[in-house]
Tab-separated table of C-alpha atoms and ligand atoms in Angstrom:
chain	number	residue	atom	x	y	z
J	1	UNK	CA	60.133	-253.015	97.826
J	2	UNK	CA	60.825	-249.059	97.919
J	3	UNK	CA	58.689	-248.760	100.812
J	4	UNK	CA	61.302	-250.751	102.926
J	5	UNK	CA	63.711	-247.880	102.147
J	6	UNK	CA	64.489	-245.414	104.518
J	7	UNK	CA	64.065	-241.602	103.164
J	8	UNK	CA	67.277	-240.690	102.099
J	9	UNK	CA	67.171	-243.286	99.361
J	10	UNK	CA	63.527	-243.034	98.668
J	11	UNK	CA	64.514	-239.242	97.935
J	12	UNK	CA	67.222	-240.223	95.172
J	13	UNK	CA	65.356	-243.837	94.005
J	14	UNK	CA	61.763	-243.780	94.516
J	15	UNK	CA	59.480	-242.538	90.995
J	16	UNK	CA	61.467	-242.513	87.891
J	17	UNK	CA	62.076	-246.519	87.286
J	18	UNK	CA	63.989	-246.724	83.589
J	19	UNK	CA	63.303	-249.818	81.846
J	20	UNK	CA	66.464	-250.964	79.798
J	21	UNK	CA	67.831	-248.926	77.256
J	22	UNK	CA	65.814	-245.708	78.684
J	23	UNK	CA	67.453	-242.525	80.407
J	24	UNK	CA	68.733	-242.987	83.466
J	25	UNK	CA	67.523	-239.572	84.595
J	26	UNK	CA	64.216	-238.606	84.875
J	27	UNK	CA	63.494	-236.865	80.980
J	28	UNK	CA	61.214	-234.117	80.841
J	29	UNK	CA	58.346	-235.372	78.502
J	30	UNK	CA	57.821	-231.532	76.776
J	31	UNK	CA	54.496	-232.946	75.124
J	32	UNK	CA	51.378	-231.992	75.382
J	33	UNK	CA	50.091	-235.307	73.852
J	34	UNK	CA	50.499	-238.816	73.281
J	35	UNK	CA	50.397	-240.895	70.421
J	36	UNK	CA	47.569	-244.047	70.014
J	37	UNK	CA	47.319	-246.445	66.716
J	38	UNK	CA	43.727	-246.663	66.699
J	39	UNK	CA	40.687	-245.032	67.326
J	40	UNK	CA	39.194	-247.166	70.148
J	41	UNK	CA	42.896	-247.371	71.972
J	42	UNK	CA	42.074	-243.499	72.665
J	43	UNK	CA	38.651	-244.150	73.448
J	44	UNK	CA	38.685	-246.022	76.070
J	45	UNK	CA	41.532	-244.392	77.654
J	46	UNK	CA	38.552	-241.043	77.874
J	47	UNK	CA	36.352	-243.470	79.479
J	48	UNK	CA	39.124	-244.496	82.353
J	49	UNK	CA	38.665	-248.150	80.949
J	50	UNK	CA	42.074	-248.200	80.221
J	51	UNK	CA	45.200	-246.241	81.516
J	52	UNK	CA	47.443	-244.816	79.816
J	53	UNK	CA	48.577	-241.237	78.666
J	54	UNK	CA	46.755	-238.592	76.227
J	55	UNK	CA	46.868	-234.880	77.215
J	56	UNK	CA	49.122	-233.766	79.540
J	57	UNK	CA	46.454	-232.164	81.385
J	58	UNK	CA	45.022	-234.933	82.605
J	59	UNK	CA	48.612	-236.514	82.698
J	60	UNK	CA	52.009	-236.634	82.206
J	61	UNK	CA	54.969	-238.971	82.239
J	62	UNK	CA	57.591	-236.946	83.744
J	63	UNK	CA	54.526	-235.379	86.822
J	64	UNK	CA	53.830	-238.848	87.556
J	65	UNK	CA	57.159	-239.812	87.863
J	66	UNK	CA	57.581	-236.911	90.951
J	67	UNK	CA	54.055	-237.656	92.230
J	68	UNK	CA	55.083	-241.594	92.858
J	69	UNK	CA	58.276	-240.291	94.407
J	70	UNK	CA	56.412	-237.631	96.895
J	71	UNK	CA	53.613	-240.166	97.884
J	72	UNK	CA	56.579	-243.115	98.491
J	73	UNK	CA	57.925	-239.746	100.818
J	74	UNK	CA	54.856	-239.985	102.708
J	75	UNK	CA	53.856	-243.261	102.538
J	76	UNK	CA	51.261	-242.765	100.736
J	77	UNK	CA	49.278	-244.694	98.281
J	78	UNK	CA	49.245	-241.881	95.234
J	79	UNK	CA	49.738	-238.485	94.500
J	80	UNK	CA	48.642	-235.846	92.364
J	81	UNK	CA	50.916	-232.779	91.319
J	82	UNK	CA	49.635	-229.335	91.218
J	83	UNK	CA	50.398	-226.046	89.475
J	84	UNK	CA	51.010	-224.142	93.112
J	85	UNK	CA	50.605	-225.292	96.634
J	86	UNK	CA	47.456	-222.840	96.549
J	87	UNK	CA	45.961	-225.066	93.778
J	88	UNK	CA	46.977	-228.404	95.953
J	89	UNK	CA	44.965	-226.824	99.149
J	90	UNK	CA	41.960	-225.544	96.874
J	91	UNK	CA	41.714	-229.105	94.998
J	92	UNK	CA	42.161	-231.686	98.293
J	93	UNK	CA	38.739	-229.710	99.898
J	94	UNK	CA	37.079	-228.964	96.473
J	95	UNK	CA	37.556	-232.659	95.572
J	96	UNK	CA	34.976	-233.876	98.238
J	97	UNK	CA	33.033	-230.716	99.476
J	98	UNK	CA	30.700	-228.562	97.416
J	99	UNK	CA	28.125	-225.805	97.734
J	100	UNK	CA	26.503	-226.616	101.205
J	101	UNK	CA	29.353	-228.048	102.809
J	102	UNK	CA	31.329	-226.516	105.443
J	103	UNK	CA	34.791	-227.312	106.725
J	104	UNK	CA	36.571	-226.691	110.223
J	105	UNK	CA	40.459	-224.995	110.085
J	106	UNK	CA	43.024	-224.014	112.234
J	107	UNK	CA	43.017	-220.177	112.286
J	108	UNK	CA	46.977	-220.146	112.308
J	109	UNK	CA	47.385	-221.554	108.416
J	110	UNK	CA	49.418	-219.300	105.591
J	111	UNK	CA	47.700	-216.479	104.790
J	112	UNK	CA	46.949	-217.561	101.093
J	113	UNK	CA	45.249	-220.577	102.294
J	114	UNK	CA	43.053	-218.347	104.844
J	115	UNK	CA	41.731	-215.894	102.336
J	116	UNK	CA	41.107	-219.416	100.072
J	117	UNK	CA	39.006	-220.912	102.789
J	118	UNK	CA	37.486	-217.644	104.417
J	119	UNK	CA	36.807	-215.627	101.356
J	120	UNK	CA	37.332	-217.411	98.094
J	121	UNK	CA	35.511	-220.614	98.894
J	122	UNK	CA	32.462	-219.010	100.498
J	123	UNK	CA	31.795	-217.617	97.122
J	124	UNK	CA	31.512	-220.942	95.998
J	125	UNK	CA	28.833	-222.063	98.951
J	126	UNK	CA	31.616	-223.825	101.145
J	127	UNK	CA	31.697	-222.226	104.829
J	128	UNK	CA	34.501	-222.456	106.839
J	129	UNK	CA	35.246	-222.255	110.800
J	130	UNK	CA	38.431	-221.086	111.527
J	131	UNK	CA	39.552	-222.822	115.230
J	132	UNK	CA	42.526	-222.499	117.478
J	133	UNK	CA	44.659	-225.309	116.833
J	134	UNK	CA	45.671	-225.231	120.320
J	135	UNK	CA	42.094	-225.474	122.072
J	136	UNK	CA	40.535	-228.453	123.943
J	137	UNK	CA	39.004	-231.033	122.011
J	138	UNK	CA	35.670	-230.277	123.114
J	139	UNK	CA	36.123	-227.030	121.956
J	140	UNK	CA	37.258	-227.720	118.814
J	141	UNK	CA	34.266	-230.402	118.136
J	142	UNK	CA	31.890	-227.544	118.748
J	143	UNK	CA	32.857	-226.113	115.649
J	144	UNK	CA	31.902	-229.423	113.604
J	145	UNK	CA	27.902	-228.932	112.207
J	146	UNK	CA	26.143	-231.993	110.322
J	147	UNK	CA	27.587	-230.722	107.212
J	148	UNK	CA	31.002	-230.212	108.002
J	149	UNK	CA	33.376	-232.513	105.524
J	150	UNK	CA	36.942	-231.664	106.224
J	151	UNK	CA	39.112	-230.891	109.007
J	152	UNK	CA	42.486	-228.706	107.847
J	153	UNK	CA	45.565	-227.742	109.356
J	154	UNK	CA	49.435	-226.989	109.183
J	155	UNK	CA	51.595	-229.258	110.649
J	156	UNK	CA	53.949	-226.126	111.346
J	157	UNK	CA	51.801	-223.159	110.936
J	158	UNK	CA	53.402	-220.622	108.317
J	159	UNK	CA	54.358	-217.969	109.756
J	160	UNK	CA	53.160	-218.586	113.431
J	161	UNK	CA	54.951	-221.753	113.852
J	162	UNK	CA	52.825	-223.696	115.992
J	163	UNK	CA	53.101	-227.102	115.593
J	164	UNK	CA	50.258	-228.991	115.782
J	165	UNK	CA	48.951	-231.952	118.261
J	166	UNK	CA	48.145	-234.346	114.728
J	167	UNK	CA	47.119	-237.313	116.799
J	168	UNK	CA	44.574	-234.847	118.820
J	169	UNK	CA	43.147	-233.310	115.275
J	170	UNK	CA	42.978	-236.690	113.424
J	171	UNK	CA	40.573	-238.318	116.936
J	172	UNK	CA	38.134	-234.852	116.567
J	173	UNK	CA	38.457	-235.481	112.713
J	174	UNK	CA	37.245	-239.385	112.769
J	175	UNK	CA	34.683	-238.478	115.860
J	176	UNK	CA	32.869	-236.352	113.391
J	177	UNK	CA	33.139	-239.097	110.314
J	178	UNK	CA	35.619	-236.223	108.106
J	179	UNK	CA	38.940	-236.893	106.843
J	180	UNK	CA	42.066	-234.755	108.544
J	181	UNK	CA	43.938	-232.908	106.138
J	182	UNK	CA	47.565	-231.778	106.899
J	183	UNK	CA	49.386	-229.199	105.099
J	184	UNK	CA	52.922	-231.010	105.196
J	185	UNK	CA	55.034	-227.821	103.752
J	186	UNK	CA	57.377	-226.567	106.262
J	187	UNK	CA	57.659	-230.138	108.163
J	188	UNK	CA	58.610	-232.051	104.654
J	189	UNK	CA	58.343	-235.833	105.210
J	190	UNK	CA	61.535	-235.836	106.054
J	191	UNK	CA	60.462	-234.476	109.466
J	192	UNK	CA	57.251	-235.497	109.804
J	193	UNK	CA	54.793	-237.778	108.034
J	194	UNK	CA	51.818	-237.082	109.004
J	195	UNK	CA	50.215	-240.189	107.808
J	196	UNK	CA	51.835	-242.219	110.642
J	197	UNK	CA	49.907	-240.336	113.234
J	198	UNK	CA	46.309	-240.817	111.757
J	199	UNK	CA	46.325	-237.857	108.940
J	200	UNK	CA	44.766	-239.034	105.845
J	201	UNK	CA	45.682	-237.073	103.120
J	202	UNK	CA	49.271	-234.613	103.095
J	203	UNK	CA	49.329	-231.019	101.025
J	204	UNK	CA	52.846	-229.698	99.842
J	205	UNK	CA	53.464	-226.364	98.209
J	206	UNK	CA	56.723	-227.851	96.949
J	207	UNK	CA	57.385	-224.196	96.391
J	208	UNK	CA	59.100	-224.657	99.338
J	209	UNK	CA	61.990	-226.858	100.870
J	210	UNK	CA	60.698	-229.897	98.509
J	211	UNK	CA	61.715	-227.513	95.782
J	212	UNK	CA	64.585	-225.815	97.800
J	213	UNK	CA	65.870	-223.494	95.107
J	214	UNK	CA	63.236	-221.166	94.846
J	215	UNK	CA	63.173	-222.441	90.859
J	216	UNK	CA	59.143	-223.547	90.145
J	217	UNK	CA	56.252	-222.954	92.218
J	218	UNK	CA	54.227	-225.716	92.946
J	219	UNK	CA	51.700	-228.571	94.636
J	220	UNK	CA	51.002	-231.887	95.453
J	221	UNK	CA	48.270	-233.489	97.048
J	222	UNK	CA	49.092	-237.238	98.405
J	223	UNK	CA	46.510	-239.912	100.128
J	224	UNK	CA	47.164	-242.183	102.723
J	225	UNK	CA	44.052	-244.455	101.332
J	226	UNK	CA	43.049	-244.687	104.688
J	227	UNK	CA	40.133	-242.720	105.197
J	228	UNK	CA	36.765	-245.133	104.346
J	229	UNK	CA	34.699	-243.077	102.108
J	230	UNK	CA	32.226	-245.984	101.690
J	231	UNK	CA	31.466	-245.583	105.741
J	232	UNK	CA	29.661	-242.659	105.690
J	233	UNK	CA	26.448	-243.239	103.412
J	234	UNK	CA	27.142	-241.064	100.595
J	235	UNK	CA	28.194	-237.855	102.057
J	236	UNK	CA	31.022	-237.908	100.081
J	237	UNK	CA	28.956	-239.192	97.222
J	238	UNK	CA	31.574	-237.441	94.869
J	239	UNK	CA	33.237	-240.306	95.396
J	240	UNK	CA	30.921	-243.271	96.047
J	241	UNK	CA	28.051	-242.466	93.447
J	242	UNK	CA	28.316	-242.577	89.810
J	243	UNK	CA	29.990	-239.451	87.724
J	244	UNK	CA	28.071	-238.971	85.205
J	245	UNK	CA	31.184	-237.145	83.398
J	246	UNK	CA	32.630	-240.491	82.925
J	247	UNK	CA	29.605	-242.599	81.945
J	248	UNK	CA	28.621	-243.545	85.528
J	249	UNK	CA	32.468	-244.593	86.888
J	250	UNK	CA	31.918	-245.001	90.582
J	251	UNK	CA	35.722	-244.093	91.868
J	252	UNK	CA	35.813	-246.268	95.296
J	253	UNK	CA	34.523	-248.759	93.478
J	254	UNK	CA	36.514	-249.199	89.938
J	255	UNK	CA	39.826	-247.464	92.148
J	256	UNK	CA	40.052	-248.476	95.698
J	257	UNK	CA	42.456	-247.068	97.710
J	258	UNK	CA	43.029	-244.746	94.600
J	259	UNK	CA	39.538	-243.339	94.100
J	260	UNK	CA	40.412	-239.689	95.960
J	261	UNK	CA	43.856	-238.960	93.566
J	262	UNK	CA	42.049	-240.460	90.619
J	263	UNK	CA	39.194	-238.668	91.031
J	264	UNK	CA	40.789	-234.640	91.613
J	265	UNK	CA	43.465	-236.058	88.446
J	266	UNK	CA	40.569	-237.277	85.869
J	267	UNK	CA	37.571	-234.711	87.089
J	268	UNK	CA	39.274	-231.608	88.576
J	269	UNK	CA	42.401	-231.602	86.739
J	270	UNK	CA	40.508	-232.172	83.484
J	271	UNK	CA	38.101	-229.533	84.387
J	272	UNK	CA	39.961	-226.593	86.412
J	273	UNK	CA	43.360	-227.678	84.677
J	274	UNK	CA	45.853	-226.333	86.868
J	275	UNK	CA	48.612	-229.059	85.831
J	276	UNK	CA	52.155	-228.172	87.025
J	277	UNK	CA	54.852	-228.002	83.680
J	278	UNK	CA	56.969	-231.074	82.996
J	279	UNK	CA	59.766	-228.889	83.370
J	280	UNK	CA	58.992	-227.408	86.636
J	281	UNK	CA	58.077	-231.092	87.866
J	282	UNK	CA	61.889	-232.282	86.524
J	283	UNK	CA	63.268	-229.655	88.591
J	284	UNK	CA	61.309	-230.316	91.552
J	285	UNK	CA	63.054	-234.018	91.173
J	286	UNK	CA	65.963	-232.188	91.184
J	287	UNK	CA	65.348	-231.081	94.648
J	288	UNK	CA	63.880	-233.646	96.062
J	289	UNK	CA	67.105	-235.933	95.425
J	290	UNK	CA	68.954	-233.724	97.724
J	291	UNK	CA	66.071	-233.006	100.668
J	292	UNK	CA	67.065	-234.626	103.500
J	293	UNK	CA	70.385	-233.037	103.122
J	294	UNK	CA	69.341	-229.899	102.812
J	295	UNK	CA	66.589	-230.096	105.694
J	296	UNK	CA	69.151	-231.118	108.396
J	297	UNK	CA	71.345	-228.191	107.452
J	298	UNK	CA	68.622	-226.109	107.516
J	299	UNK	CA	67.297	-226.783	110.876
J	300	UNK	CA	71.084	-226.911	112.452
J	301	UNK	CA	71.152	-223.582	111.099
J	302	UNK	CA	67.975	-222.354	112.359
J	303	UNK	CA	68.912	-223.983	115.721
J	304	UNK	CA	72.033	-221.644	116.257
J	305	UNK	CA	70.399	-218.360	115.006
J	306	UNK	CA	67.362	-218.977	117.258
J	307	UNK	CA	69.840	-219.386	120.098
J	308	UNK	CA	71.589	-216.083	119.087
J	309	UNK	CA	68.657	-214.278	118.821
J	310	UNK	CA	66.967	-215.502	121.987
J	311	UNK	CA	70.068	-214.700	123.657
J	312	UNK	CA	70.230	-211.225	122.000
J	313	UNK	CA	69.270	-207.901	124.069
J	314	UNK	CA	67.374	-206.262	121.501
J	315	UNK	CA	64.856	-209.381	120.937
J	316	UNK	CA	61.931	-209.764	122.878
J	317	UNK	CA	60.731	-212.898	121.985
J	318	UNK	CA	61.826	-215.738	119.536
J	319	UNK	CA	58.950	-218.600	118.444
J	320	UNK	CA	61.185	-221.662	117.497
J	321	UNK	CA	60.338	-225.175	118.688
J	322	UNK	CA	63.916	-226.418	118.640
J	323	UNK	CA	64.168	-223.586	121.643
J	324	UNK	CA	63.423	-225.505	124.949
J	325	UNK	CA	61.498	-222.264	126.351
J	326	UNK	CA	59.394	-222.421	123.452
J	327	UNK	CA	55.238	-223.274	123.561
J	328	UNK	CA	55.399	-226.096	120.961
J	329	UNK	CA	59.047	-227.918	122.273
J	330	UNK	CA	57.474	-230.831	123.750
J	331	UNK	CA	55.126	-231.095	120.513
J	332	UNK	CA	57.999	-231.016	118.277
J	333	UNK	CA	60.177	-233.329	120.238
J	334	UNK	CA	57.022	-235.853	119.766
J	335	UNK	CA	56.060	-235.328	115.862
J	336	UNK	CA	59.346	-234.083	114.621
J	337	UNK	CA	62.289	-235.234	116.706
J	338	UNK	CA	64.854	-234.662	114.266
J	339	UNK	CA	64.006	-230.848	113.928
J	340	UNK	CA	60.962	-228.780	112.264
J	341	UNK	CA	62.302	-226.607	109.861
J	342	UNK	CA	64.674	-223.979	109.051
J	343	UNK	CA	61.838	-220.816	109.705
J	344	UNK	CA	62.149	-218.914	112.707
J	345	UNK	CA	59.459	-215.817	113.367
J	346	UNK	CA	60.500	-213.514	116.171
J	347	UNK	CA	60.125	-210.100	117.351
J	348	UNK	CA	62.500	-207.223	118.499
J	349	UNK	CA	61.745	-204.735	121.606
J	350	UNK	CA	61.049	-201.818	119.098
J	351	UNK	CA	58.404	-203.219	117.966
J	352	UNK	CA	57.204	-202.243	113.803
J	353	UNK	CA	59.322	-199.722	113.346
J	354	UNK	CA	62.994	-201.529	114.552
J	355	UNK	CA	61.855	-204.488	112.931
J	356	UNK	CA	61.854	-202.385	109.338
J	357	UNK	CA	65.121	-200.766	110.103
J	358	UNK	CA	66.836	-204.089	111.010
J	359	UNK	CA	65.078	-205.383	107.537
J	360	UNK	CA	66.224	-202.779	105.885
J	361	UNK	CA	69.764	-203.405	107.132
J	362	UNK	CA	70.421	-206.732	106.083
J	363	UNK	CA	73.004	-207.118	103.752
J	364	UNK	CA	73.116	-210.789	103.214
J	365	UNK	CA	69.450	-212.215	103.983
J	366	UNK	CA	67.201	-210.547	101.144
J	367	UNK	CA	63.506	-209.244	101.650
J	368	UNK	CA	61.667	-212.025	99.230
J	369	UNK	CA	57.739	-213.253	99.248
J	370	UNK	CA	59.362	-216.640	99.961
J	371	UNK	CA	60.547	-219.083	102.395
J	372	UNK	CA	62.357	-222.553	102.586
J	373	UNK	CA	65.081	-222.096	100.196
J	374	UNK	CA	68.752	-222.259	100.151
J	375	UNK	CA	68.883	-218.477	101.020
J	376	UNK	CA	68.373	-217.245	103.861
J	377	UNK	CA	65.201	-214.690	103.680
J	378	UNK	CA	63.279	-212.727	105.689
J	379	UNK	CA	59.681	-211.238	105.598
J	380	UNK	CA	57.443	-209.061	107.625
J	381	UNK	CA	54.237	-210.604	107.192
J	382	UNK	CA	52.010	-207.868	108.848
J	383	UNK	CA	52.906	-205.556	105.728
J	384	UNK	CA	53.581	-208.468	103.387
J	385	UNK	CA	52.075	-212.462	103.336
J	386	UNK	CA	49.564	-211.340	105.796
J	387	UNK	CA	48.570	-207.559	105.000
J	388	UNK	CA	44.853	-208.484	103.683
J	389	UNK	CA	44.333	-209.008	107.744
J	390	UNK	CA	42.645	-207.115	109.835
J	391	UNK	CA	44.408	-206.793	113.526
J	392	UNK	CA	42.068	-209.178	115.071
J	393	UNK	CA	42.683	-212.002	112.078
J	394	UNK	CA	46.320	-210.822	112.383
J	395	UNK	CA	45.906	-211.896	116.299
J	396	UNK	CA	44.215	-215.092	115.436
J	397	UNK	CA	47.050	-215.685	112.938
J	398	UNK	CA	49.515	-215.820	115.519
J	399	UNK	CA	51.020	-212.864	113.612
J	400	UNK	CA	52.127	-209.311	115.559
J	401	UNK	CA	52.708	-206.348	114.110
J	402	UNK	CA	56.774	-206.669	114.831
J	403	UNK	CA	56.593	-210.060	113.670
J	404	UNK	CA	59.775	-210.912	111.557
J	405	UNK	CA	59.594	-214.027	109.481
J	406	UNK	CA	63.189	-215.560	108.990
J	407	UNK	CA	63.975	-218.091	106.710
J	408	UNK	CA	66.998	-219.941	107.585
J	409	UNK	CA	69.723	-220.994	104.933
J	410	UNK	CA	72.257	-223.326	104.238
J	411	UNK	CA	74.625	-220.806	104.234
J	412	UNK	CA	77.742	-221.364	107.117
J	413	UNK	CA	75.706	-220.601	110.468
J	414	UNK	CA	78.781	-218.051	111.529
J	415	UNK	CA	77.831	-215.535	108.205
J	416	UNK	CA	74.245	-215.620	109.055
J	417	UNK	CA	74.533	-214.600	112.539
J	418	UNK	CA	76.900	-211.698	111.533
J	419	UNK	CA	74.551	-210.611	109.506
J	420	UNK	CA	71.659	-210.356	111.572
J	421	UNK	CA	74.227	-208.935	114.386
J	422	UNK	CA	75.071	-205.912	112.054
J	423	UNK	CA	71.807	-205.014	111.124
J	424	UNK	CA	70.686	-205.522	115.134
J	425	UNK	CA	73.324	-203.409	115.914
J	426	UNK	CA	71.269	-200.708	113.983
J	427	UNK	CA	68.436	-200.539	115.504
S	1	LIG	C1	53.565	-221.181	100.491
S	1	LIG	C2	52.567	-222.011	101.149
S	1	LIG	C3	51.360	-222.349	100.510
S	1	LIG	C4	51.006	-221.841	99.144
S	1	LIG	O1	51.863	-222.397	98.199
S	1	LIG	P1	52.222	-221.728	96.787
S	1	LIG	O2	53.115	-222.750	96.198
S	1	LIG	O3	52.874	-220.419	97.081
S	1	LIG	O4	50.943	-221.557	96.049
S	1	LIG	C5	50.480	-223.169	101.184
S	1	LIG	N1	50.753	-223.627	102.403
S	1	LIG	C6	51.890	-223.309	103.066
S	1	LIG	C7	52.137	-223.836	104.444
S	1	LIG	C8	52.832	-222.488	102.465
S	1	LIG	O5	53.964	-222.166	103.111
């Protein structure tokens, strides 16, 4: 009955279930394969007659143990685990779109996931149409063309933080017969579960505050089993037609609910193979156990620096939708009324050049590539995450030139403000 639980104990319960006798913490199963008596046991484990473990490619103990936790987090029906959240994004399209298809995107995702989808995958034959997340829903639909398979956005954009309207995307989603996907990162379903306002499947790069150490870099890709890939003819015939690779297995027929995480596990997984390691899965677990924690001290901390710094002379503008004044408040207060996350982007009065010499005078908050851990962090995307851009993608990115990404902490609140006081105070 874990789904009765509330989050907090899902965090610490849900996934690893010891039978008697076995370890009560999650072990790290450091093999790459598993052991059958006889020849057919193995065989028809290769044609998915049977379930059960072989390569740790396709599978793993200890990875299955975290995916069951992160889909009970979402609510979801199953999960897959990934080697990055790059791989999660790149497998949750690839899985049901091909050469020919197109998908629509809000232009304000992560900057990795932008050149995925605007450069990367066109090589491949899949277009994309990058949208504002924040334009009418007519306008939006425009952007949708017979072929189009998969509508994508952030629930918080990274680095832009705007938060996005999911019950207006998941209505233009189903209007056009196409699944919503929501990349869940900087929300965590501890603030938001997208599932419960009509998204169908949920990204992670648990990279981030899933992870919350900065220890492992990694993915997961969870469904909702709610999206009906039998309505549609077979436009996503990936799924509803026979794989040949597996001796004809039709996956919404022989898994249900299941058929989208069984199908990117046993085909893409087997074929593109980017598997996360036990070991970086066990430490995810790790993290997880201690998320909701950590995300409430994170966004109380956030909270009181984006007050400081909206108060602060030297700051033009702050984007933060814990801030009343801010675009997305109202948004936030609907999806995530607990708080969004512990990331903060703002901007000082000098522009570039003050924003590099109050970088550059930090003495606590370190310049990293990273976000959504422990430490606090900051970033300038124009010259980092986001320097591939031109200024007019930059502009669609929600990203400015002076645009400082800060990544909130769970340091005391009082040593992070002095911080970022000091190195104001240089400028
Ligand atoms: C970091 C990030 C990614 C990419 O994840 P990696 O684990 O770095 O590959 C994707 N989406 C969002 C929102 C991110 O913040």
């Amino acid at each position: 009955m874990s789904n009765q639980y509330k989050i907090e104990t899902k965090c610490i319960q849900s996934g690893w279930k010891p039978k008697k006798g076995e370890p009560r913490v999650l072990p790290i199963y450091q093999s790459t394969t598993f052991k059958y008596d006889t020849t057919d046991e193995m065989g028809k484990l290769f044609d998915l007659e049977e379930e059960g473990y072989f390569y740790t490619r396709l599978q793993n103990p200890t990875n299955d143990a975290v995916a069951a936790k992160i889909a009970d987090l979402e609510g979801g029906v199953a999960a897959v685990l990934t080697s990055s959240g790059q791989a999660a994004n790149f497998y949750a399209v690839f899985n049901i779109c091909e050469a020919g298809d197109h998908i629509v995107c809000a232009s304000t995702v992560y900057g990795g996931t932008f050149n995925l989808f605007g450069v990367t995958m066109k090589k491949l034959g899949i277009d994309c149409t990058f949208v504002d997340a924040d334009a009418s829903e007519e306008e939006i639909a425009r952007a949708f063309r017979p072929n189009t398979k998969v509508l994508f956005a952030e629930t918080i954009a990274n680095p832009a933080l705007v938060v996005l309207d999911i019950e207006k995307f998941a209505k233009i989603a189903h209007e056009h017969g196409v699944p919503l996907i929501v990349d869940n990162t900087f929300a965590t379903p501890v603030n938001c579960r997208p599932f419960e306002w009509g998204a169908d499947i949920v990204t992670h790069s648990t990279t981030k505050y899933m992870d919350g150490h900065a220890m492992q870099v990694g993915g997961a890709i969870v469904d909702s089993g709610n999206f009906d890939w039998e309505a549609y003819g077979d436009k996503y015939h990936g799924l509803t037609l026979p794989d040949e690779s597996y001796h004809g297995v039709v996956y919404t027929k022989k898994f249900g609910k299941k058929a989208y995480i069984t199908k990117a596990t046993v085909q893409l997984m087997r074929d593109l193979g980017s598997i996360p390691a036990p070991m970086n899965c066990f430490l995810l677990n790790v993290g997880l156990e201690t998320l909701p924690l950590r995300v409430a001290r994170h966004c109380s901390n956030a909270q009181k620096v984006a007050e400081f710094l909206n108060a602060h002379e030297k700051v033009s503008h702050v984007n933060y939708a814990g801030l009343p004044t801010d675009k997305y408040h109202e948004l936030a207060k609907k999806y995530m009324p607990n708080g969004t996350c512990g990331v903060i982007s703002f901007e000082l009065k000098g522009g570039r050049e003050a924003a590099v010499k109050f970088m550059d005078g930090l003495k606590m908050a370190a310049i990293v590539t990273h976000v959504a851990d422990a430490r606090t962090s900051v970033l300038h995307p124009a010259s980092h995450t986001h320097r591939q851009m031109n200024d007019q993608q930059l502009a669609e990115a929600g990203v400015s030139p002076g645009m400082i990404r800060l990544s909130i902490g769970i340091e005391h609140p009082d040593d992070i403000i002095e911080d970022l006081s000091q190195a104001l105070d240089l400028v």
